[in-house]
Tab-separated table of C-alpha atoms in Angstrom:
chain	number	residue	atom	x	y	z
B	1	UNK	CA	-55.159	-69.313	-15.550
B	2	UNK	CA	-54.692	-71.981	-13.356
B	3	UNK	CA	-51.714	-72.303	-10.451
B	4	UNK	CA	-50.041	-74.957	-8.893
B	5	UNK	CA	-49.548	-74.973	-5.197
B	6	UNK	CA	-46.431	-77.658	-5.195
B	7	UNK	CA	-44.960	-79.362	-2.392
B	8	UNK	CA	-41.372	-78.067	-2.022
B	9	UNK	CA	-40.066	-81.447	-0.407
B	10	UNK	CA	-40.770	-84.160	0.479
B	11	UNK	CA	-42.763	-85.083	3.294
B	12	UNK	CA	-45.913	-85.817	4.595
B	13	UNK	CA	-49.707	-83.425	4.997
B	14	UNK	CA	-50.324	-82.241	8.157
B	15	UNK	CA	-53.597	-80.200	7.699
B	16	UNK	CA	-55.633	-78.690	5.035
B	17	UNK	CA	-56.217	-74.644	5.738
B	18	UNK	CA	-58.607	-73.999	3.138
B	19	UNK	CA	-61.826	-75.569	1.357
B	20	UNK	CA	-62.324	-76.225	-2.210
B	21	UNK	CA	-64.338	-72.633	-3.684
B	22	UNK	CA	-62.395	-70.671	-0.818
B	23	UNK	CA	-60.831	-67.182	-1.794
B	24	UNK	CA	-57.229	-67.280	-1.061
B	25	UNK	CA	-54.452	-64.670	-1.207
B	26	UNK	CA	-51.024	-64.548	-2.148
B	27	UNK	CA	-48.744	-65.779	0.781
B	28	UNK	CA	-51.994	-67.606	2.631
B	29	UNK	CA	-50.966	-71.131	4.220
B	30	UNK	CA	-52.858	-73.572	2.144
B	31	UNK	CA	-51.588	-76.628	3.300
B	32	UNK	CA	-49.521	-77.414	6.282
B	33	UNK	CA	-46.605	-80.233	5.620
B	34	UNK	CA	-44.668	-81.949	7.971
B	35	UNK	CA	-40.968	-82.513	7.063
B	36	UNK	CA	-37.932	-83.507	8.901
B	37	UNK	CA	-40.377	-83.737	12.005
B	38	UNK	CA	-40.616	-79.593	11.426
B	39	UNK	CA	-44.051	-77.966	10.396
B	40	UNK	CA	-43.894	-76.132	7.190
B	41	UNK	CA	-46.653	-73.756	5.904
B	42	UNK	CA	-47.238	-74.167	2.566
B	43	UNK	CA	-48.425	-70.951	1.012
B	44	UNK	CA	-50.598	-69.981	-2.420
B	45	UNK	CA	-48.059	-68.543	-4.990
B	46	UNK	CA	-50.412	-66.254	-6.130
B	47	UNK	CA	-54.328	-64.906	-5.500
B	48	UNK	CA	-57.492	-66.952	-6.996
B	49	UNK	CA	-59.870	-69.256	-6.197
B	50	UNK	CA	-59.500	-72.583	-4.664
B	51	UNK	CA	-60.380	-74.916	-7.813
B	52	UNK	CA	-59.014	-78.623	-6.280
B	53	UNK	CA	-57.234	-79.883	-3.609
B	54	UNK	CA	-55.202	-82.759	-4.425
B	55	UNK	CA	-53.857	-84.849	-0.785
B	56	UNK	CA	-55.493	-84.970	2.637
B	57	UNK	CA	-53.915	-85.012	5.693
B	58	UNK	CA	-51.773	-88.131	7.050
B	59	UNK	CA	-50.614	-88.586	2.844
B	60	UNK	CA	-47.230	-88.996	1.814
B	61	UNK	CA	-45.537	-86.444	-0.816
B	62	UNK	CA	-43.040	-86.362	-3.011
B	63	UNK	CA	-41.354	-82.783	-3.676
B	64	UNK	CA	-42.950	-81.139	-6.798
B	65	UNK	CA	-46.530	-83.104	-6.282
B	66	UNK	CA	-48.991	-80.974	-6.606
B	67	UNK	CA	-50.927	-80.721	-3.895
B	68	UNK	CA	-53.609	-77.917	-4.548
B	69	UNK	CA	-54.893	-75.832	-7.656
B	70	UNK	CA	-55.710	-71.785	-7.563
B	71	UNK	CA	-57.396	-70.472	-10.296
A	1	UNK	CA	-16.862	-100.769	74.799
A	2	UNK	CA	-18.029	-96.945	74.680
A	3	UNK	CA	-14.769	-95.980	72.668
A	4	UNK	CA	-15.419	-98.229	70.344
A	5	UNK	CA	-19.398	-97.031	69.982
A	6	UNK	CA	-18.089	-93.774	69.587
A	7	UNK	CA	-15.267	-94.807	66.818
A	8	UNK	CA	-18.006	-96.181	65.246
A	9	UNK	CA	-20.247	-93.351	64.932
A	10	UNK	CA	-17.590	-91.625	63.774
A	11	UNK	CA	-16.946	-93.434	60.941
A	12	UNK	CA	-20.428	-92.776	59.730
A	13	UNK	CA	-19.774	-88.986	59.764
A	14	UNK	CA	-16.034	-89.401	57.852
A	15	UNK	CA	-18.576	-88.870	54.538
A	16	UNK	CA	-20.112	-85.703	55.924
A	17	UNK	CA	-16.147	-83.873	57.530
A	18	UNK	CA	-14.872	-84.975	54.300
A	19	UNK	CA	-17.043	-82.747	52.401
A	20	UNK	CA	-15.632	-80.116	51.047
A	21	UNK	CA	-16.904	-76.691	49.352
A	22	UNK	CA	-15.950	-77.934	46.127
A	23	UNK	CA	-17.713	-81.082	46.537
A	24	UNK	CA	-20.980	-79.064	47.364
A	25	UNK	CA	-20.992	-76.399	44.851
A	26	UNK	CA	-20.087	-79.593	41.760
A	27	UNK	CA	-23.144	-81.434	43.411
A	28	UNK	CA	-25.001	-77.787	42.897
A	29	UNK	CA	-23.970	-77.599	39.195
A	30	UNK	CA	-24.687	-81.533	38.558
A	31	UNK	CA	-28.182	-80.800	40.151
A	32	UNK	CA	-28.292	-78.200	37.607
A	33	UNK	CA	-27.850	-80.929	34.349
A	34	UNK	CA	-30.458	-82.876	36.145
A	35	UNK	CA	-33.062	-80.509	36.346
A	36	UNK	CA	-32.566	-78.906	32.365
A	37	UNK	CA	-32.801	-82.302	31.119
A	38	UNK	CA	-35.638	-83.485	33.176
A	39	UNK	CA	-37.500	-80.674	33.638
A	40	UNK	CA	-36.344	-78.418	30.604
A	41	UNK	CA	-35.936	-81.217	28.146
A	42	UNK	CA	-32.511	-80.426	27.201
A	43	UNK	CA	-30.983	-83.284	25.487
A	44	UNK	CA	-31.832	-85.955	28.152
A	45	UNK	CA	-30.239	-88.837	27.287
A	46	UNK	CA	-26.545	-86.641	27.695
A	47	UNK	CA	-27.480	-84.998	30.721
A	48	UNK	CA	-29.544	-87.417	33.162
A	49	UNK	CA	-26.396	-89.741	32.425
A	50	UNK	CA	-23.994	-86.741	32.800
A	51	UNK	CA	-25.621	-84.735	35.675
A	52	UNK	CA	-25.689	-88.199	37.660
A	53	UNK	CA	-22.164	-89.013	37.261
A	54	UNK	CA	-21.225	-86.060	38.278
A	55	UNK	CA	-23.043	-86.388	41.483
A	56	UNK	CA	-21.374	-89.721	41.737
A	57	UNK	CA	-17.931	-88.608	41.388
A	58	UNK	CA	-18.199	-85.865	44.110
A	59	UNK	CA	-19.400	-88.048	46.980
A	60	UNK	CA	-16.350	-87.815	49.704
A	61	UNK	CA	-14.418	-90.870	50.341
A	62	UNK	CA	-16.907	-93.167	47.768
A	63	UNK	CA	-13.487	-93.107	45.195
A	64	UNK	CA	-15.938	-93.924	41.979
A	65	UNK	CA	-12.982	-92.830	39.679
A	66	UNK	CA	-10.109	-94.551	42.060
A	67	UNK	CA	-7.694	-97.101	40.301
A	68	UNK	CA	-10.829	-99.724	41.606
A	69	UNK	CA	-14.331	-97.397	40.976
A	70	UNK	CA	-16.225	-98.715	38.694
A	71	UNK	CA	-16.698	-95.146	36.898
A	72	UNK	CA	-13.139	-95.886	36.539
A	73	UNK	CA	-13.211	-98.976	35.014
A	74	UNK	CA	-16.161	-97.743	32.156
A	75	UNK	CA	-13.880	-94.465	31.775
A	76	UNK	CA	-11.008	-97.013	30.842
A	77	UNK	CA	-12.416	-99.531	28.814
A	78	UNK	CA	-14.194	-97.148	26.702
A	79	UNK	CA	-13.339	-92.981	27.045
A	80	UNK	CA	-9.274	-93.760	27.263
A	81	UNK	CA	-9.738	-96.152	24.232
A	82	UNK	CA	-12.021	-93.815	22.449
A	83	UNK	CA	-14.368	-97.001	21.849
A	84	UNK	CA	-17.264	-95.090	23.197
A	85	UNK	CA	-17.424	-92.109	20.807
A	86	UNK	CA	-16.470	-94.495	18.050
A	87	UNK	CA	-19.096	-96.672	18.840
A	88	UNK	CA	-21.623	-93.635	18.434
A	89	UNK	CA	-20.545	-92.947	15.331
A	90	UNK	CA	-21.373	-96.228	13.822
A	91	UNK	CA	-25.173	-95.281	15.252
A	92	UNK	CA	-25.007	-91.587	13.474
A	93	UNK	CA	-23.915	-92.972	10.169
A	94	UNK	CA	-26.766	-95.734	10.220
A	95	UNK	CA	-29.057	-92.942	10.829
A	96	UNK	CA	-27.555	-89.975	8.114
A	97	UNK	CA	-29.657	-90.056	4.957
A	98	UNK	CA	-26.676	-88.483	2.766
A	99	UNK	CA	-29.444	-88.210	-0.291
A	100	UNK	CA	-30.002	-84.385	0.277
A	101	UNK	CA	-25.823	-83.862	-0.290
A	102	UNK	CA	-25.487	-85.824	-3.221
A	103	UNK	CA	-28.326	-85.025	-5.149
A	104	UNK	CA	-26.868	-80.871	-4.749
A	105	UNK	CA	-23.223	-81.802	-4.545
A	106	UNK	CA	-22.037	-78.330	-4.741
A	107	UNK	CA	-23.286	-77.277	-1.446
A	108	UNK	CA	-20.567	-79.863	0.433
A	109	UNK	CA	-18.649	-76.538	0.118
A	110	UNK	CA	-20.790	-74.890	2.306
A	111	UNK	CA	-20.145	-78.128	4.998
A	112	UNK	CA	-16.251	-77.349	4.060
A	113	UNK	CA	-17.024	-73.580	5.319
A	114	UNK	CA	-18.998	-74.286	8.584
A	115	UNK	CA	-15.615	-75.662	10.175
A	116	UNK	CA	-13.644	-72.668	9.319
A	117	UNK	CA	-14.519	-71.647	13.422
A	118	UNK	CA	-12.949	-74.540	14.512
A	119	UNK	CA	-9.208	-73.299	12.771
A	120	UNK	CA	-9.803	-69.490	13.998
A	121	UNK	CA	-10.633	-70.435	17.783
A	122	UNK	CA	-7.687	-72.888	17.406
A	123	UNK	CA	-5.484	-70.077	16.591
A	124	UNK	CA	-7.005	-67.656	19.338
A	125	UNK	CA	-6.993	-70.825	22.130
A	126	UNK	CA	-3.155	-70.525	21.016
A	127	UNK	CA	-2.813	-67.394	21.370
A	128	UNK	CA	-4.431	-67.121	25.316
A	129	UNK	CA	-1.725	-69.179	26.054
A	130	UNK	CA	-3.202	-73.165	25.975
A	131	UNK	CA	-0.928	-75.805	25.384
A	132	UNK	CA	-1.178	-76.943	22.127
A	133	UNK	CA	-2.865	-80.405	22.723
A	134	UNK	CA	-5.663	-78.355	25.061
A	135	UNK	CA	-6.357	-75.779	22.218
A	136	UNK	CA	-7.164	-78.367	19.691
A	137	UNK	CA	-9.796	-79.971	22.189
A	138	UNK	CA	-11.207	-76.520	22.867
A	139	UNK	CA	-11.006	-75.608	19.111
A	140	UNK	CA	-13.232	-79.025	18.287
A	141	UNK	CA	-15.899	-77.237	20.000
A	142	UNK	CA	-16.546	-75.449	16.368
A	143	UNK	CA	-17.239	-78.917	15.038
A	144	UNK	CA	-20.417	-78.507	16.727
A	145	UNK	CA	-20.534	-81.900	17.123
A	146	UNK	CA	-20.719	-83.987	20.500
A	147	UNK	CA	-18.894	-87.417	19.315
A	148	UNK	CA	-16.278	-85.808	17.413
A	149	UNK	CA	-15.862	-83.426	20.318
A	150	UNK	CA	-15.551	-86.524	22.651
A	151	UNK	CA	-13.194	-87.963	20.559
A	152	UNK	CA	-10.924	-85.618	20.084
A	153	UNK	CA	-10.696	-84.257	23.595
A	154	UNK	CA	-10.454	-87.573	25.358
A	155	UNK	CA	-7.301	-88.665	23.001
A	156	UNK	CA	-5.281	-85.070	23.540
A	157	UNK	CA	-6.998	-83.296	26.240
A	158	UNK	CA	-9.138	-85.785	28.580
A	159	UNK	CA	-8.494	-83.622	31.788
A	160	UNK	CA	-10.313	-81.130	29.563
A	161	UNK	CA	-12.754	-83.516	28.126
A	162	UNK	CA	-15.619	-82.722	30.652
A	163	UNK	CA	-15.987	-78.954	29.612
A	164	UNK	CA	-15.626	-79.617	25.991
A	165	UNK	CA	-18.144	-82.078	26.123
A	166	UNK	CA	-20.820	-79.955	28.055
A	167	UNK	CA	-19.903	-76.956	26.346
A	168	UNK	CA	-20.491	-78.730	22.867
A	169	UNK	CA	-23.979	-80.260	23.674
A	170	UNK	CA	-25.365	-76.643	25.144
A	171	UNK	CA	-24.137	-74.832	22.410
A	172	UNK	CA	-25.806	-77.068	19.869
A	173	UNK	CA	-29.120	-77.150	21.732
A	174	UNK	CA	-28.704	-73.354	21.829
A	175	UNK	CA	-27.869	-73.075	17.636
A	176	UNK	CA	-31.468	-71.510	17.305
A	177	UNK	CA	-30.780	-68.384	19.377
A	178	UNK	CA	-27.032	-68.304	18.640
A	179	UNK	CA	-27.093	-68.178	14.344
A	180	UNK	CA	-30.120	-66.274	13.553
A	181	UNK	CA	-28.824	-62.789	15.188
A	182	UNK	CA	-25.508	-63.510	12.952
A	183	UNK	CA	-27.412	-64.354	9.934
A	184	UNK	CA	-29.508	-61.595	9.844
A	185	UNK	CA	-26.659	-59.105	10.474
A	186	UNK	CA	-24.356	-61.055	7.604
A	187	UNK	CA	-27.506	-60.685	4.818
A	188	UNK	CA	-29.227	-58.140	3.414
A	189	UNK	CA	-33.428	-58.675	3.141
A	190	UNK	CA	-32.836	-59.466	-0.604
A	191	UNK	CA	-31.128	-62.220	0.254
A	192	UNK	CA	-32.798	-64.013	2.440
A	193	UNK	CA	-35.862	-63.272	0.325
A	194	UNK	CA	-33.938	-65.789	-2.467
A	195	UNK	CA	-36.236	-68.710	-3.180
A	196	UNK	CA	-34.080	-71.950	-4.477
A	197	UNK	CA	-37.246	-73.693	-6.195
A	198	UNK	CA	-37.236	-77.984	-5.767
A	199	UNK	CA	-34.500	-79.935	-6.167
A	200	UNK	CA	-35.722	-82.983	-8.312
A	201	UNK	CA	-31.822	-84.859	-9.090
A	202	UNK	CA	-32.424	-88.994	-8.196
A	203	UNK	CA	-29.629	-90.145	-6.893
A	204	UNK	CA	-29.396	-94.033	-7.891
A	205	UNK	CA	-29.270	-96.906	-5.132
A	206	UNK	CA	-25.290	-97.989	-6.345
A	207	UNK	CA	-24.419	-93.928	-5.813
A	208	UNK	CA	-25.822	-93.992	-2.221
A	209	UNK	CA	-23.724	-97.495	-1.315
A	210	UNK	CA	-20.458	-96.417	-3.435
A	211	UNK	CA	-20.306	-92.696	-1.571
A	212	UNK	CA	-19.617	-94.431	1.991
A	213	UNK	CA	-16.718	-96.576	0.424
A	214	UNK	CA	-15.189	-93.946	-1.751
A	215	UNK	CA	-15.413	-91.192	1.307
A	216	UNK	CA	-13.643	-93.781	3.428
A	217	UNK	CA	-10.874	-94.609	0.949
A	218	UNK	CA	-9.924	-90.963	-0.334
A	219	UNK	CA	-10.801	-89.404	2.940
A	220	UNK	CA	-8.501	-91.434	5.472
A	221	UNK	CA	-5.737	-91.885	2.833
A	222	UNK	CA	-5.751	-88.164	2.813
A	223	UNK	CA	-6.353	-87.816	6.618
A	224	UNK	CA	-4.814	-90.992	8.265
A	225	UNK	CA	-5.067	-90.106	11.591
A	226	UNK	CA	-8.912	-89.737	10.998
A	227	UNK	CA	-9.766	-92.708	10.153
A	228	UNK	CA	-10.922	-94.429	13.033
A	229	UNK	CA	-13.677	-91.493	12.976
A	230	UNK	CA	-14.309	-91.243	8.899
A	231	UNK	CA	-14.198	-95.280	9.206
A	232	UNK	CA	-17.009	-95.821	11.745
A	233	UNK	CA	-19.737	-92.834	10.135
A	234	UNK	CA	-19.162	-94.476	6.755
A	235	UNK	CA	-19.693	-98.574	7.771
A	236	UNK	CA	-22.834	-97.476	9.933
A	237	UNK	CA	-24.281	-95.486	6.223
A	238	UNK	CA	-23.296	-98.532	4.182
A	239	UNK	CA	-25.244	-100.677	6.659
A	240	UNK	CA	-27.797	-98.536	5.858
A	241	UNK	CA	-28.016	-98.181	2.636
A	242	UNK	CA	-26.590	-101.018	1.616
A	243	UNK	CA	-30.031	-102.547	3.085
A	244	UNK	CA	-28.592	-106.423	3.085
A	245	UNK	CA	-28.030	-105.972	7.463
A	246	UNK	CA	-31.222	-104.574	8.364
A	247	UNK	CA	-30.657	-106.178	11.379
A	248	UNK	CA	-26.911	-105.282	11.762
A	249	UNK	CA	-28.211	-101.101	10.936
A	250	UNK	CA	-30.675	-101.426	13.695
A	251	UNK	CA	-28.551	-102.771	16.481
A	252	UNK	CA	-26.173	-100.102	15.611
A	253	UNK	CA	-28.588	-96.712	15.758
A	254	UNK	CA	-30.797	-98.417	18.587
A	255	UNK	CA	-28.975	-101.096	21.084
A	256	UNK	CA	-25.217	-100.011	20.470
A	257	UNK	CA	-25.816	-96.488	20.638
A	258	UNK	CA	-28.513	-96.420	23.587
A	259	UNK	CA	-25.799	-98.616	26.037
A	260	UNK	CA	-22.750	-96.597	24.502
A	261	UNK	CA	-24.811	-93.193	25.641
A	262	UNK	CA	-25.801	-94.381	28.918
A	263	UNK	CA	-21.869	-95.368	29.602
A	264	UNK	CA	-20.640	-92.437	27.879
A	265	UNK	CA	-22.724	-89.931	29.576
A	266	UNK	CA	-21.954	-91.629	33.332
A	267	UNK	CA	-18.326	-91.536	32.106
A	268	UNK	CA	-18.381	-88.063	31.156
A	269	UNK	CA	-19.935	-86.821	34.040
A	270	UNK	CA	-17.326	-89.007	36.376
A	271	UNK	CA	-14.648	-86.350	35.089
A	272	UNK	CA	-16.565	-83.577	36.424
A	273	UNK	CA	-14.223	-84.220	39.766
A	274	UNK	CA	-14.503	-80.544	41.739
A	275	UNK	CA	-10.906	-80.088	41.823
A	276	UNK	CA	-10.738	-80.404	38.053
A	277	UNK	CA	-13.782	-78.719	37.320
A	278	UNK	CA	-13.704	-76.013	39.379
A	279	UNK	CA	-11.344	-73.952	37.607
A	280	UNK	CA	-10.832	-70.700	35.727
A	281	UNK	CA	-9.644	-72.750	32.914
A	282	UNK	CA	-13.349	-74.273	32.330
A	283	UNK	CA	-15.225	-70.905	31.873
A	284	UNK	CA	-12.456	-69.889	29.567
A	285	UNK	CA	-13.218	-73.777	27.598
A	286	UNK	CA	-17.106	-72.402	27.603
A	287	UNK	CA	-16.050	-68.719	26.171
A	288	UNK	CA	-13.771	-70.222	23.696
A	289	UNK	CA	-16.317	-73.074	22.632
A	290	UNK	CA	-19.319	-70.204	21.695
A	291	UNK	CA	-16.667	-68.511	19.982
A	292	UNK	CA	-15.780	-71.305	17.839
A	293	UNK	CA	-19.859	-72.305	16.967
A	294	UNK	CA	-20.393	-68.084	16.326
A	295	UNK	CA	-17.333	-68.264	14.067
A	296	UNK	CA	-18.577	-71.180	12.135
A	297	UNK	CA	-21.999	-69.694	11.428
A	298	UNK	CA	-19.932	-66.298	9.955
A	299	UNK	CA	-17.622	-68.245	7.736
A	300	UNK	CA	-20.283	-70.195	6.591
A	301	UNK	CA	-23.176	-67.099	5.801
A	302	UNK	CA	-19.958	-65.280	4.454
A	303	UNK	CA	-18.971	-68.759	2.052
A	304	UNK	CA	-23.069	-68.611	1.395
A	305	UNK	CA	-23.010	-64.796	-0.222
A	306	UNK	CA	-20.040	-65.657	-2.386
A	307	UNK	CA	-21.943	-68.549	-3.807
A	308	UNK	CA	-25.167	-66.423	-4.092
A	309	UNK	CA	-22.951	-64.461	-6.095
A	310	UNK	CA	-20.591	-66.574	-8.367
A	311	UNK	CA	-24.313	-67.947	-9.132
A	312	UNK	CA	-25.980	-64.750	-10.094
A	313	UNK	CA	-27.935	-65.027	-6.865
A	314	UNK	CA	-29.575	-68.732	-7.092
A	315	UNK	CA	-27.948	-69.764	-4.293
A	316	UNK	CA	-29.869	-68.010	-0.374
A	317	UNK	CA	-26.897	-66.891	1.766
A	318	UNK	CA	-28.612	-68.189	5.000
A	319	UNK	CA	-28.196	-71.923	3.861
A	320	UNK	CA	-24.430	-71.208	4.928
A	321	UNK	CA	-25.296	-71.209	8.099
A	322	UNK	CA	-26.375	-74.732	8.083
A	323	UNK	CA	-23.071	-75.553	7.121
A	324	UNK	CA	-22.428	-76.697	10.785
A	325	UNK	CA	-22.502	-80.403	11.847
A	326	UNK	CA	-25.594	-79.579	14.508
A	327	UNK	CA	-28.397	-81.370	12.461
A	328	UNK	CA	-30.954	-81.099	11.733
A	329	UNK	CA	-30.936	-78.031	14.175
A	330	UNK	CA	-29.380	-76.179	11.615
A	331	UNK	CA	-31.263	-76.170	8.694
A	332	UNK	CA	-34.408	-76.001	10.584
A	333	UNK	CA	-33.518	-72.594	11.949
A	334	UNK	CA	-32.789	-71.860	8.101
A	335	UNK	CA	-36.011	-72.531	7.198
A	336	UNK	CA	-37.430	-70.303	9.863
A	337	UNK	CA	-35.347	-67.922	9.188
A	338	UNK	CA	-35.795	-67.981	5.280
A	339	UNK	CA	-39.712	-68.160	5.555
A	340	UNK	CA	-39.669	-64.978	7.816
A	341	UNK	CA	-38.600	-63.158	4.480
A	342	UNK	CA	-40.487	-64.891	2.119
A	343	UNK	CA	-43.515	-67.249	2.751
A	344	UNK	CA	-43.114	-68.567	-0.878
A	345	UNK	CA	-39.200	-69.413	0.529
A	346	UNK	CA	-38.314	-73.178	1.226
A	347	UNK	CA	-34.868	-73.630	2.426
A	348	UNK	CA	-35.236	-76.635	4.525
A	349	UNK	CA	-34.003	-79.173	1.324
A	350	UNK	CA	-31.204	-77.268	0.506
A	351	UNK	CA	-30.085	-76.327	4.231
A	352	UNK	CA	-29.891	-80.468	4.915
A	353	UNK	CA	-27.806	-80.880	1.935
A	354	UNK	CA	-25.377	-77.964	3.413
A	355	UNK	CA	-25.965	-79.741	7.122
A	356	UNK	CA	-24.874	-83.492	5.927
A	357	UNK	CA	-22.099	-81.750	3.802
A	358	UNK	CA	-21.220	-80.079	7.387
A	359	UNK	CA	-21.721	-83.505	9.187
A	360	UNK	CA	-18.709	-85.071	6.583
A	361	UNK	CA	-17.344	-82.248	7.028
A	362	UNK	CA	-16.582	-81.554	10.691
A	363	UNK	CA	-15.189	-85.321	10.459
A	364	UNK	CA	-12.805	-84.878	8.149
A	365	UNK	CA	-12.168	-81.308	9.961
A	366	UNK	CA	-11.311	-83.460	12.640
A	367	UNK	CA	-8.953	-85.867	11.024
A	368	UNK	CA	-7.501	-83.371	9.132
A	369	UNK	CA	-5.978	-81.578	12.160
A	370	UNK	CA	-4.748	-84.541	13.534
A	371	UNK	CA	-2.844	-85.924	10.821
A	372	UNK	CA	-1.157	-81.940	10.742
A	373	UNK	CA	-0.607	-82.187	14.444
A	374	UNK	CA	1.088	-85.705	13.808
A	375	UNK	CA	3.046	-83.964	10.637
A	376	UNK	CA	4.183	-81.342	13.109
A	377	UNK	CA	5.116	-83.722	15.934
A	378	UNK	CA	2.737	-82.584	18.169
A	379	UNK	CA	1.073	-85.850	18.954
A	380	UNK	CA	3.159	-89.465	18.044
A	381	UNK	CA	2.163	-91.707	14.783
């Protein structure tokens, strides 16, 4: 079953933590956003695989985009 | 011809007899300013201006604050007319993005909550014996907000206005060691471990331009005696989002604000005089004033858990602590705070609506006590 990792606001990508095919854990920083010129660690919702990663860093977000996919 | 050699030398020394211990040790504490702002970073554009005055001021014999120093004449034209911290807060409402407040509306309550400090240190200022007019500049102090601090203390207390002013900017640059101790202690794990999910409400352009004019109108009707303040926040946001005076919007949160500042700070720092300063009266200002931002953050957590639990526990407790005006301090130690508890937490959206709602709401804090000290006679219509 596949999972969204969604950005909770919106903001801009800092840094990608993970590759595409990595194994991530529940509560791992996936994606690092920068928001109200604070960085916020985006973590996986749940365990799985990294299937797709959506934004690189520098892009703009809107809140709810997803950003990555966990399978 | 020696007499007069000597007279003459000893008019170059009058400086150094003149100086006094008073002089020395406000020189010592102006030094102080100096070196956190430079050195330390803390908020530099209040205290190179501030620290600098205050070395100004306290120079024997150079009268920068006599009926002709030109500290003086700034303090007049702009601190006694309360032009200066008007001014200002043009510049902060050209800057406020009030999109995070109205797209969660509810959470303005939590803004309402955050000023509750300001009413209890009021009543304790009161009851350590301050005149009235003194213990409503030291109670401003809870608005956790420099300008309305400024304003407030110059028009009712401006022999105090150099304490409340300091003590207001330190306190807010210290909100991320002062609230999370009293958050954690207010919540239980559980609750901080509430997620609140992403807000996704538009809010439509004619919302964002009609919320400046409506505040204004039902705000100062209600509050009179605030307007002035409620006034200038709300023309510098419809500038803003209005979007037709780009040009007007940008003169007001760059130009106006940076030379109002500079002048401000110099002005403030010219009241630091030592026999004014140097008093027991100022450490009890600084006592009173963490008081009043420790209170806020209570009421406000406190406001936050009856929310989390008239809404079967959708709403995180901590977000009451951003409740206070000092943004966007505030909700970032939220989100700290939150994530600490639960990585999959993101309080930083909702925090900033409860921060703007605290902005509005330390304003009309404001005006509201002045239009009850003007009901009670206190201070003249």
């Amino acid at each position: 079953m596949a999972t969204n990792v969604e950005a909770p606001m919106v903001g801009k990508i800092l840094k990608i933590e993970k590759n595409v095919g990595d194994q991530v854990e529940e509560d791992e920083v996936v994606v690092v956003m920068e928001a109200m010129k604070m960085e916020i660690p985006i973590v996986a919702p749940t365990s799985g695989v990294l299937k797709e990663i959506k934004v690189s860093p520098g892009q703009a977000v809107e809140a709810g985009e997803v950003l990555a996919v966990i399978e | 011809m020696e007499s007069a050699l000597i007279s003459g030398l000893q008019g170059l020394l009058l400086g150094v007899t003149h100086l006094g211990v008073g002089h020395v040790i406000m020189i010592l504490i102006a030094s102080l300013l100096l070196y956190l702002g430079i050195s330390k970073g803390y908020e530099p554009l209040l205290l190179v201006p501030i620290g600098f005055g205050a070395i100004l001021v306290n120079i024997p014999l150079a009268e920068m604050m006599g009926d002709d120093g030109f500290l003086r004449y700034f303090y007049n034209a702009g601190v006694r007319t309360e032009v200066f911290p008007l001014l200002i807060f043009l510049g902060i409402g050209a800057m406020t993005d009030f999109q995070p407040l109205l797209e969660n509306p509810k959470i303005i309550l939590l803004g309402a909550a955050g000023q509750f400090g300001i009413f209890l240190t009021l009543l304790l200022a009161l009851a350590l014996g301050f005149d009235k007019l003194d213990a409503v500049a030291v109670a401003i102090i809870g608005a956790c907000d420099g300008p309305t601090a400024i304003y407030v203390s110059s028009k009712f207390a401006p022999h105090l206005l150099a304490a409340v002013s300091v003590a207001a900017y330190s306190y807010m640059s210290l909100v991320p060691l002062i609230q999370p101790p009293i958050m954690r202690f207010l919540t239980t794990e559980k609750e901080r471990k509430i997620a609140m999910g992403v807000v996704r409400e538009p809010v439509s352009k004619t919302t964002k331009i009609l919320f400046p004019i409506v505040v204004t109108i039902f705000a100062s009707i209600l509050a009179p005696k605030g307007a002035p303040l409620i006034g200038t926040v709300m023309l510098g946001n419809l500038m803003k989002e209005s979007g037709v005076v780009d040009r007007l919007k940008r003169a007001a949160e760059n130009e106006i604000a940076n030379i109002v500042t500079l002048l401000l700070g110099l002005c403030i720092g010219a009241t630091m005089e030592a026999d004014q300063f140097l008093q027991a009266q100022t450490l009890l200002v600084l006592g009173l004033g963490f008081i009043a931002i420790s209170l806020d953050t209570v009421v406000g957590v406190l406001f936050g858990k009856l929310m989390c639990l008239l809404t079967a526990g959708k709403i995180n407790p901590l977000i009451g602590a951003a409740g206070i005006s000092a943004f966007p301090m505030a909700a970032r130690v939220v989100q700290v705070e939150g994530q600490k508890y639960n990585k999959k937490n993101y309080l930083l959206m909702p925090a900033m609506s409860a921060n703007a709602g605290g902005q509005i709401g330390s304003v009309i804090a404001a005006a509201v006590m002045l239009s009850v000290l003007q009901g009670m006679g206190i201070v003249g219509g």
